Coordinates of C-alpha atoms in Angstrom, one line a residue:
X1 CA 50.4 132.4 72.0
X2 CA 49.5 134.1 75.6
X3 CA 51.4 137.2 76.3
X4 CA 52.4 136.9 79.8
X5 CA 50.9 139.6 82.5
X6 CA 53.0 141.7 84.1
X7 CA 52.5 139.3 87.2
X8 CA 53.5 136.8 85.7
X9 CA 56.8 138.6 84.3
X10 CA 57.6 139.5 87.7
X11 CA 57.3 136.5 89.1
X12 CA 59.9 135.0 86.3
X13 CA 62.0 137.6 87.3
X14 CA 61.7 137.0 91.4
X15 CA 64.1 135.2 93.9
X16 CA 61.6 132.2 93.7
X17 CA 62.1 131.7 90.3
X18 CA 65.8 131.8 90.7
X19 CA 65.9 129.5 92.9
X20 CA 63.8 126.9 91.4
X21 CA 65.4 127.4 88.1
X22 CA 69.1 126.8 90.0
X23 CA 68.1 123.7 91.8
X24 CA 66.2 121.9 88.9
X25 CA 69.3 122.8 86.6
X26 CA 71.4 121.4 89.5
X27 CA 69.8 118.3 89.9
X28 CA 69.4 117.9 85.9
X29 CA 73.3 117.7 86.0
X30 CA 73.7 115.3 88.9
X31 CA 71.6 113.0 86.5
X32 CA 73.8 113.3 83.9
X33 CA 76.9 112.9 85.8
X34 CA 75.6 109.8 87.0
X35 CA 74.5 108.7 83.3
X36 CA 78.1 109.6 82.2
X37 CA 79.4 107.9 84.7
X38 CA 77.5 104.8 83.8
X39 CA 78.5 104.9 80.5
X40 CA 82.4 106.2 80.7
X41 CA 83.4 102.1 81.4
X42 CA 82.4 101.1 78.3
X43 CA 85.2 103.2 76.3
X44 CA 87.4 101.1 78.9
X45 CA 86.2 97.7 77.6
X46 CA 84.2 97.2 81.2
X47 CA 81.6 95.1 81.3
X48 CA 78.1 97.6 82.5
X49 CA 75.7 96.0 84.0
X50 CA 72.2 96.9 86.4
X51 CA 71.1 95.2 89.7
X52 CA 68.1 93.8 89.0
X53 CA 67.9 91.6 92.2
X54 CA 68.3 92.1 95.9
X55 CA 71.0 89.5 96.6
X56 CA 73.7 91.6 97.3
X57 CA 72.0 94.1 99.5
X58 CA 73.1 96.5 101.1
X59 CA 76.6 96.8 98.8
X60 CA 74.5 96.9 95.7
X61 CA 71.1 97.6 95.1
X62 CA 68.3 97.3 92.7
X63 CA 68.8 99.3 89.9
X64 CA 72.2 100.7 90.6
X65 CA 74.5 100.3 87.7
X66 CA 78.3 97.9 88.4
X67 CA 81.0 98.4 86.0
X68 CA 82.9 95.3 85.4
X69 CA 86.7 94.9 84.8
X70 CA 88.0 92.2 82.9
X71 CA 90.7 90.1 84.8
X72 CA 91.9 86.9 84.1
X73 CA 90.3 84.3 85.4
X74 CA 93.4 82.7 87.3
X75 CA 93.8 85.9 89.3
X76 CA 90.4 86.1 91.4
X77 CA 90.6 85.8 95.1
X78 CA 87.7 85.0 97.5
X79 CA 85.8 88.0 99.1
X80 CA 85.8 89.7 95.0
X81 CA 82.3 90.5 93.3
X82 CA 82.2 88.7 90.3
X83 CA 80.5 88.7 87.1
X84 CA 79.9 85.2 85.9
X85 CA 77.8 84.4 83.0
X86 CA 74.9 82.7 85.0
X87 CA 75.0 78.6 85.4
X88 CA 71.5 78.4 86.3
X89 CA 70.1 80.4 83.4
X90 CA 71.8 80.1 79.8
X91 CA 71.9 83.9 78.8
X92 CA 71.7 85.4 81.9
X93 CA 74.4 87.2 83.8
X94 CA 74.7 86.9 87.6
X95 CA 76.7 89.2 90.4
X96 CA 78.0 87.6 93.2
X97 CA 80.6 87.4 95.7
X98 CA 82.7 84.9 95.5
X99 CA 83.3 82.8 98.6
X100 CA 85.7 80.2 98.1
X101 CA 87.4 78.4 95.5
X102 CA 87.3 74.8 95.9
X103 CA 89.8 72.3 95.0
X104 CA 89.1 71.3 91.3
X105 CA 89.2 75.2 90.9
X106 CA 85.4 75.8 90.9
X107 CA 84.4 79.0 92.0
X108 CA 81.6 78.9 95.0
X109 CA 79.5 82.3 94.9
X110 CA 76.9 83.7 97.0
X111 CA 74.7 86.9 97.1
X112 CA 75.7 88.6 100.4
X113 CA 72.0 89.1 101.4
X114 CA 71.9 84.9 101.2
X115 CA 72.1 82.9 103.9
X116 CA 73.4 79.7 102.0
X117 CA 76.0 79.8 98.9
X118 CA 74.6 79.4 95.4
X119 CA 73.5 76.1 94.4
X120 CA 75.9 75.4 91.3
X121 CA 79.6 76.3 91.5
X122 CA 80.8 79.0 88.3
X123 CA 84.0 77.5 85.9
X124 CA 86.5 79.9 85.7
X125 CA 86.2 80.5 82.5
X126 CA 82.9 81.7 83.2
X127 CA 83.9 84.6 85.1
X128 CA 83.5 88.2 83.1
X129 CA 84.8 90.3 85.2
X130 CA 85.8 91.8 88.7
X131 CA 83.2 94.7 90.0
X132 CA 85.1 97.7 90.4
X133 CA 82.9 100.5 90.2
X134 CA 79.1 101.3 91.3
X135 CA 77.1 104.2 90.3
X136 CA 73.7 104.4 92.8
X137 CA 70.1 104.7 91.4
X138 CA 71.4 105.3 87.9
X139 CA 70.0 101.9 86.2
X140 CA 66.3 102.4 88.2
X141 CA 64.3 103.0 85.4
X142 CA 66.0 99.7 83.4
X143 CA 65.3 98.0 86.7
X144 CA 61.7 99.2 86.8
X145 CA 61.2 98.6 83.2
X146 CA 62.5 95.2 83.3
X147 CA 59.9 94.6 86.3
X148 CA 56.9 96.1 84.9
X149 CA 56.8 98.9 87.5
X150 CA 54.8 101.0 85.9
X151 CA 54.0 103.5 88.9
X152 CA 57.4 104.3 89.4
X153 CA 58.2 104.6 85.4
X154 CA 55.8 107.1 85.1
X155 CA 56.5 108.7 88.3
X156 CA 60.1 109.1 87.2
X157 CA 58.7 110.9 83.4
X158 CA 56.5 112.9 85.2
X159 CA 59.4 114.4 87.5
X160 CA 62.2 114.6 84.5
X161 CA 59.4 116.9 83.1
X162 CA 58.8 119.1 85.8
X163 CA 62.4 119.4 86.2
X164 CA 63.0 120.1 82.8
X165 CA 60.0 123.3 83.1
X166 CA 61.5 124.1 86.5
X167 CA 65.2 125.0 85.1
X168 CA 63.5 127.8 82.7
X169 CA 61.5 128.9 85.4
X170 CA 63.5 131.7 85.4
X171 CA 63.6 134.7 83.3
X172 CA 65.6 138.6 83.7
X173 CA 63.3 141.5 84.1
X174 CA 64.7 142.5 80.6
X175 CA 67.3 140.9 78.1
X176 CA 69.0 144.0 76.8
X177 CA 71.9 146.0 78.0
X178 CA 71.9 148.8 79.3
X179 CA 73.0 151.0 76.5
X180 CA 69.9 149.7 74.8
X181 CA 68.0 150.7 77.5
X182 CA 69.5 153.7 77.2
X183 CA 68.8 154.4 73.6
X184 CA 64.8 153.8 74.9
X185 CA 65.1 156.1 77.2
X186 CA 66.9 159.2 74.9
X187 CA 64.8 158.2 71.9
X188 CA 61.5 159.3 74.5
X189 CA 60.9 162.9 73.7
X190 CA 58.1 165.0 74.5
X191 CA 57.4 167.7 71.4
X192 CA 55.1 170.8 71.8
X193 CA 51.4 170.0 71.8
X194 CA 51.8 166.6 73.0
X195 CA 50.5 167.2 76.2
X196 CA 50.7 166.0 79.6
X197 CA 49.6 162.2 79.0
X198 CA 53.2 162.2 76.9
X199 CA 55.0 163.7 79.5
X200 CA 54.1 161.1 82.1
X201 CA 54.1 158.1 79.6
X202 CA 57.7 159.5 79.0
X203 CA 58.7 159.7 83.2
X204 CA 56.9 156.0 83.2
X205 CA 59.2 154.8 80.3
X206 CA 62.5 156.5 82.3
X207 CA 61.4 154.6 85.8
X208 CA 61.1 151.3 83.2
X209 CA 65.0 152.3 81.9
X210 CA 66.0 152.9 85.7
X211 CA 64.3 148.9 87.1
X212 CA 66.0 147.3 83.7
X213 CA 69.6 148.7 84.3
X214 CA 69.1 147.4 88.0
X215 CA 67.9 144.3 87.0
X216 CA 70.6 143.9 84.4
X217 CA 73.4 145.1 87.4
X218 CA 71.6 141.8 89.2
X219 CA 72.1 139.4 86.7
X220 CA 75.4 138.4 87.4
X221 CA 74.7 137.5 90.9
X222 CA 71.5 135.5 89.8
X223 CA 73.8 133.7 87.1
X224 CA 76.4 132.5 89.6
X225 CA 73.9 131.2 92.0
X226 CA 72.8 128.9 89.0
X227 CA 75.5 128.1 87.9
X228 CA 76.9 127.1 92.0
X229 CA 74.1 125.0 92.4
X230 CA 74.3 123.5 89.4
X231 CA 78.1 122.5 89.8
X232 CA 77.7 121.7 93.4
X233 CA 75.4 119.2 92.4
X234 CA 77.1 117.5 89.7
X235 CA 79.9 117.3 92.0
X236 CA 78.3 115.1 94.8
X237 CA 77.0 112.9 91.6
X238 CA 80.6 112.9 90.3
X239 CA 81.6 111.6 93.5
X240 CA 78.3 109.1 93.7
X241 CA 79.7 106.2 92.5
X242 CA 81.6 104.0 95.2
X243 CA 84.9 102.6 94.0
X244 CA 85.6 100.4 96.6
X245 CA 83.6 99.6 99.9
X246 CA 80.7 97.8 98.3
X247 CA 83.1 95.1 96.3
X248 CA 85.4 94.4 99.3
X249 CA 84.6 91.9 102.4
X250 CA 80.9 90.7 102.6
X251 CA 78.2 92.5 104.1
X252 CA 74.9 92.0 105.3
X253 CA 73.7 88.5 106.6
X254 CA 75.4 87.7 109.9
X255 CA 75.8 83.9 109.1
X256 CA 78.1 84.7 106.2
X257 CA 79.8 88.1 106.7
X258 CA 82.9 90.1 108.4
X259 CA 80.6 93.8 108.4
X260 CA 82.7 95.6 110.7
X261 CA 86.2 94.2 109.1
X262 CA 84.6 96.1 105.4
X263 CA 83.3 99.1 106.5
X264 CA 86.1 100.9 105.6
X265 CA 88.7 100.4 102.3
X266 CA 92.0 99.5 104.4
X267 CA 95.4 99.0 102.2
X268 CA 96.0 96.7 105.2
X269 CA 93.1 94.3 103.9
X270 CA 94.0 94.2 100.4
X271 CA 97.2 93.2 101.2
X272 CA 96.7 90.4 103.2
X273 CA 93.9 89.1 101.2
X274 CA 95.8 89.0 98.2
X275 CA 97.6 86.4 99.3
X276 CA 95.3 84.2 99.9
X277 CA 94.7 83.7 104.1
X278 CA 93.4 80.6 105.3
X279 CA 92.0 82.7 107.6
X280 CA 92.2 86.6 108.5
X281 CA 90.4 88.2 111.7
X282 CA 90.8 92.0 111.6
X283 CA 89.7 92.2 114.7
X284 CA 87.6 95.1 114.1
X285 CA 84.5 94.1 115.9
X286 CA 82.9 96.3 118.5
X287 CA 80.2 94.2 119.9
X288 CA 79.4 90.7 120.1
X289 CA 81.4 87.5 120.9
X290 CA 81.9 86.6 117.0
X291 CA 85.7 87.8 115.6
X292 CA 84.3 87.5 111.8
X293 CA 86.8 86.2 109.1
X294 CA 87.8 88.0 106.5
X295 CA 89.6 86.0 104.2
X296 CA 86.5 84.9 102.4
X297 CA 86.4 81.4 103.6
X298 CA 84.3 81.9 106.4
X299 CA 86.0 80.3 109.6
X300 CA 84.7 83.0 111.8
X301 CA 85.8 82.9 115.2
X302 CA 84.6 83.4 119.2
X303 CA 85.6 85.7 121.1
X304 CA 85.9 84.7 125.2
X305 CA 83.3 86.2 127.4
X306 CA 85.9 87.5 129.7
X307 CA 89.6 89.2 129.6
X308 CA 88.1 91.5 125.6
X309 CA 87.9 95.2 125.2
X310 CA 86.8 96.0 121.8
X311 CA 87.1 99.1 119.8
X312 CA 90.8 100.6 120.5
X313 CA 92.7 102.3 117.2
X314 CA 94.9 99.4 115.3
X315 CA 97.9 99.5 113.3
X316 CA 95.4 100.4 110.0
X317 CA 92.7 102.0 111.4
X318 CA 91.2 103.6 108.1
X319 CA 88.4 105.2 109.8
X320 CA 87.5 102.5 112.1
X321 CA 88.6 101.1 115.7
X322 CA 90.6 98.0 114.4
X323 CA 92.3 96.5 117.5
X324 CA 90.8 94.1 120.2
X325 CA 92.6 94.6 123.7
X326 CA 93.2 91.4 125.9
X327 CA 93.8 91.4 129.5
X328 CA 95.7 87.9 130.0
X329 CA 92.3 86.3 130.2
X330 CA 91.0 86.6 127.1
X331 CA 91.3 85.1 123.7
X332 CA 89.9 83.9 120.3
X333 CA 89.5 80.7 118.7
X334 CA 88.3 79.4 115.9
X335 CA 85.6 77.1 115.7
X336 CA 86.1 74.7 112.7
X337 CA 88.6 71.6 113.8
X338 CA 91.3 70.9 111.9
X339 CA 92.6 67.4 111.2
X340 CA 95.5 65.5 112.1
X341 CA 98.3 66.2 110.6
X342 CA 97.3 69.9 111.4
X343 CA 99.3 72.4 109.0
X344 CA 102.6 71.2 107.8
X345 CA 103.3 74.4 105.7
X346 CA 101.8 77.6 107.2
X347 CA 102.5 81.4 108.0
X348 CA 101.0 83.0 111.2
X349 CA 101.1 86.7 111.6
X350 CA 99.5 89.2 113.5
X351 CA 99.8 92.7 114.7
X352 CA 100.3 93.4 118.8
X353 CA 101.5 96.4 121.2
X354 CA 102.4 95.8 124.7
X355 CA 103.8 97.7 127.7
X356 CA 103.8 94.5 129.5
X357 CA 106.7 92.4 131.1
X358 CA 104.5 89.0 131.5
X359 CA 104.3 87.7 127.7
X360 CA 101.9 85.6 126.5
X361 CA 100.8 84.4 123.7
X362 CA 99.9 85.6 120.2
X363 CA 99.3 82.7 118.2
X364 CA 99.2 78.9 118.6
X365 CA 97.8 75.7 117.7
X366 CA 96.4 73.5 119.9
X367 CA 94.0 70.5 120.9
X368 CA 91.4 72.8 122.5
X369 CA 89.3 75.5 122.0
X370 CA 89.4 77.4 124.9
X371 CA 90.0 75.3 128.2
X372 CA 93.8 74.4 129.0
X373 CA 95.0 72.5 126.2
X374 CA 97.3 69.1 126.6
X375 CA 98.7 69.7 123.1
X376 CA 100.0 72.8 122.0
X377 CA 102.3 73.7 119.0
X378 CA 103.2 76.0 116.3
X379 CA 103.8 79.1 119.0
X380 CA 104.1 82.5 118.3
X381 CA 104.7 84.4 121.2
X382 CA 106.4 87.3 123.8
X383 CA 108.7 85.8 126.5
X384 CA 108.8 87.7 130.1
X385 CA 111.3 90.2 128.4
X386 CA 109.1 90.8 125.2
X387 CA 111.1 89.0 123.0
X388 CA 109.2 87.5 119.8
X389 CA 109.6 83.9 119.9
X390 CA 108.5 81.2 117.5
X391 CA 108.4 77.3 118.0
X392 CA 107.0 73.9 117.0
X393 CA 107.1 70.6 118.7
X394 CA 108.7 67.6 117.3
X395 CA 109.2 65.0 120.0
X396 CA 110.8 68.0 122.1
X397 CA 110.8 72.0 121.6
X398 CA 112.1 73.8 118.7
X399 CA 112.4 77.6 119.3
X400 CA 113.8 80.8 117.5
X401 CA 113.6 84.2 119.1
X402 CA 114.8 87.6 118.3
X403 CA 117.1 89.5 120.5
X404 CA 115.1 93.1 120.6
X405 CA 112.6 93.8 123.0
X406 CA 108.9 95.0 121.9
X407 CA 107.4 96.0 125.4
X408 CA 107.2 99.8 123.9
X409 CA 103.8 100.6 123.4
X410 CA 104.5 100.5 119.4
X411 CA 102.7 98.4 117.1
X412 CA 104.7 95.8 115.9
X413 CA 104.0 92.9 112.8
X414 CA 105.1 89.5 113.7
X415 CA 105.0 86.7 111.0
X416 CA 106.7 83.4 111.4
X417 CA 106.9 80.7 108.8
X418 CA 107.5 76.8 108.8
X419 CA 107.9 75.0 105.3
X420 CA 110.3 72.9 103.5
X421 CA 112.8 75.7 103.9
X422 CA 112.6 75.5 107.9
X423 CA 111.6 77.9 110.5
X424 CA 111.7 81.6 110.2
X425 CA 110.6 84.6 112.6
X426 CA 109.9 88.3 111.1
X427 CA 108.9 91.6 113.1
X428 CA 108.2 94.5 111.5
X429 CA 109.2 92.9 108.3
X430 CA 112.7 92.1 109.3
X431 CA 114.2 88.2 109.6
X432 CA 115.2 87.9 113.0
X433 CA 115.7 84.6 112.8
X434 CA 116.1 81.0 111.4
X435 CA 116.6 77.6 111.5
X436 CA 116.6 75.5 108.4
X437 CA 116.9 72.4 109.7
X438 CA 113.3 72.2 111.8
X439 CA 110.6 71.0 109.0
X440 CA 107.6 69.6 110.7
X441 CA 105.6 70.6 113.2
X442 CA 103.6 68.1 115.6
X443 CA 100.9 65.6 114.2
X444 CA 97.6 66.5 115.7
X445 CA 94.6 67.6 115.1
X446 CA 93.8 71.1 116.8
X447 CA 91.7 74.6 116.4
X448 CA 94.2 77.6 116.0
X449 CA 94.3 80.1 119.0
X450 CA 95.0 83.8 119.4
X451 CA 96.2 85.7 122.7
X452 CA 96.4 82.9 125.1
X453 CA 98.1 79.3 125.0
X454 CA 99.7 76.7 127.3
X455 CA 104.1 76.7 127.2
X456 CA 104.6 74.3 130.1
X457 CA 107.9 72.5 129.1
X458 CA 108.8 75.2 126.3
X459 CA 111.6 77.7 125.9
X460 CA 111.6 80.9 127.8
X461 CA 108.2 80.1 129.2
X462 CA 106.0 83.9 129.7
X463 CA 104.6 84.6 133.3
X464 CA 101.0 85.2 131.8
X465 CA 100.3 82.5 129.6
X466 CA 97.8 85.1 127.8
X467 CA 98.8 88.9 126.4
X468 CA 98.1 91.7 127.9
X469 CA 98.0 94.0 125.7
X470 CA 96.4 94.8 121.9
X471 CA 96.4 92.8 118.9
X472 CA 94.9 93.1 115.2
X473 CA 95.1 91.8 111.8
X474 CA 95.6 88.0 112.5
X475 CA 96.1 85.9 110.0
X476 CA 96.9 82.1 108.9
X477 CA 97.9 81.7 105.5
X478 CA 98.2 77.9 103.7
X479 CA 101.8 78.6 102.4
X480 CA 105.6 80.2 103.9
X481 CA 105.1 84.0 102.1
X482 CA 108.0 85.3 101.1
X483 CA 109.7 88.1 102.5
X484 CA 108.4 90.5 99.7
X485 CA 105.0 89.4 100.5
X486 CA 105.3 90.0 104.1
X487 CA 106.8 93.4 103.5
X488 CA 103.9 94.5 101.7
X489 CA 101.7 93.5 104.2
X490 CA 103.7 95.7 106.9
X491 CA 104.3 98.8 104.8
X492 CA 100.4 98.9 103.9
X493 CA 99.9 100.6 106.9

């Protein structure tokens, strides 16, 4: 074996070599964090799987690793990534979100990079599990490997190697301690009749003593800077894989997402989802005249050109502008029509703040989209003195209202429900009140509205038939929640 030259010895011993040596180590342990973290769901019964397609760009990529949880199959809810064994392909797995669930239970998926949803609808019982937790990059060379990528395969073996010489590019000056160094140093005598050359081998061999004890008095230092690059690194892959964002809302393709409403975990989100909207708009938007649904089910809605301010702090904001402001003009609607007899059993709720003494509306049901309508029921709304009103229309008006005024420049949750059990009128999570004896609402078919209606001929009547003021979070759901339910939805905030 080649003795090293001094050089050479030096070099091992230099700043450069430290350094080297700290950030290959480093970036040897972010690899195995991520490989531990890839593997650490299996003791949990997960399901681990790799991305071996580009469907559900950009949540999850090719050759990132998902870790599955098992759920039962009754319990998923549109909007989840799912694991399904694949319909299409016996054998085969597939990861997909699911978009709705139709009514003999089927569950519809799509890839959130697809413009359509997939072609054969998943049984339930097909369903694996829910994806829960995503570790970046750490599947590639499966992914390449399964895809007969051989450039990037042995691109990837010929960096592992140079990262496994770079972390012992390092090497101290000397490897003893000083008191050995020492002992060198006293054993060097110089006897009579030696002469001179001994004399200045001996001063040579005490300068040698003099560089290791400095060298050794280094070391520490050198060590930690290893050693901080080495856990700084393994920290950022600790914290690589995403636990959230990329298996909540859809991303991606504008025909079929809600990207601003998920690009943030919100508590606020997961509660309303979980119970099942018929249709939520977060109301998170900043550009663009689409208010994008976020229930799953896609009924997007459109914003109006006029009377919208986007981008003000909501209720929930996790990170993100989540409120839309109106100025009396504006409104959404949706865009899907919705047949005669129109909702029979429903809850309506959304999120507002006012300062304003005008009213107008917050949510209602009527025969239009946007112009005027001639029919118009199942109102939600503030009255000139900012009471919260609710009322359907039967023949003539039925109306419940609460007694406080909400003009303070608070946010405030307002949820009214009509089922078998009648009408009923929360804010802020509180029934404010009732009446059991109003059932049904009007027969018609109709598009539901938010911020601005039509109350000719209806109790307390507001000045401005639209709000001024902010709203977020709407939502329709397909059944009365319960108060518990609604409750959660107003302390997730």
């Amino acid at each position: 074996m080649a003795i090293p030259t001094k050089q050479q010895q030096q070099w091992r011993a230099g700043w450069t070599a430290l350094l080297i040596t700290a950030l290959c180590r480093g970036v040897l342990a972010m690899m195995a964090s991520l490989l531990l973290w890839s593997l650490l769901p299996v003791a949990l019964g997960w399901h681990v799987t790799v991305v071996m397609s580009g469907s559900m760009q950009p949540a999850l990529r090719p050759g990132d690793v998902v870790a599955s949880r098992p759920v039962p199959a009754q319990q998923v809810r549109a909007g989840q990534v799912l694991l399904v064994n694949d319909p299409d392909h016996a054998g085969r797995l597939r990861l997909h979100r699911l978009a709705t669930i139709r009514p003999d239970g089927a569950l519809v998926l799509r890839g959130d990079a697809n413009r359509a949803d997939d072609s054969t609808p998943v049984r339930r019982d097909a369903v694996r599990g829910v994806g829960t937790l995503r570790v970046p990059f750490a599947g590639s060379p499966a992914y390449w490997l399964r895809t007969h990528q051989v450039g990037p395969l042995a691109g990837g073996a010929v960096i592992l190697l140079m990262l496994l010489g770079g972390a012992c590019a390092w090497r101290d000056e000397d490897d003893r301690s000083p008191d050995d160094v020492d002992d060198d140093a006293e054993g060097t005598t110089t006897g009579p009749g030696e002469g001179p050359d001994a004399v200045a081998e001996a001063g040579a061999e005490g300068r040698d003593a003099e560089i290791r004890r400095a060298a050794f008095a280094r070391r520490p230092v050198r060590l930690a800077l290893i050693g901080a690059a080495t856990l700084v690194l393994a920290v950022i892959a600790a914290g690589a894989p995403a636990l959230a964002a990329p298996f909540r809302g859809t991303t991606g393709n504008p025909a079929s997402t809600w990207a601003a409403a998920s690009a943030f975990p919100s508590p606020c989100r997961d509660a309303v989802r979980a119970d099942a909207p018929y249709l939520y708009y977060p109301l998170e938007e900043t550009t663009g005249t689409v208010a994008a649904d976020a229930s799953g089910n896609q009924r997007n809605g459109t914003y109006s050109t006029t009377g919208v301010a986007h981008g003000e702090p909501g209720p929930c904001p996790a990170g993100a502008a989540s409120a839309t402001t109106l100025s009396g003009a504006g409104m959404i609607s949706t865009t899907q029509r919705i047949d005669a007899p129109g909702p029979t059993t429903f809850t309506e709720e959304i999120w507002f703040r006012t300062t304003d003494y005008r009213g107008g509306s917050l949510i209602a049901y009527a025969n239009t989209q946007t112009t005027t309508p001639s029919q118009y029921d199942r109102q939600l709304y503030l009255d000139n003195s900012a009471h919260v009103l609710f009322g359907v229309y039967t023949g003539s008006v039925h109306t419940i209202a609460g007694s406080r005024q909400y003009n303070d420049g608070a946010w405030h949750l307002a949820t009214a429900t009509l089922s078998g059990e009648g009408m009923k009128l929360y804010v802020d999570a509180v029934l404010v009140a009732s009446n059991s004896s109003v059932r049904t609402a009007e027969n018609a078919a109709g598009y539901w509205r938010i911020g601005k209606s039509n109350f000719s001929g209806w109790t307390s009547p507001p000045t401005s038939q639209g709000l001024i003021g902010s709203i977020s979070g709407a939502a329709i759901y397909p059944t009365a929640l319960s108060p518990a339910q609604i409750l959660a939805h107003y302390n997730a905030r």
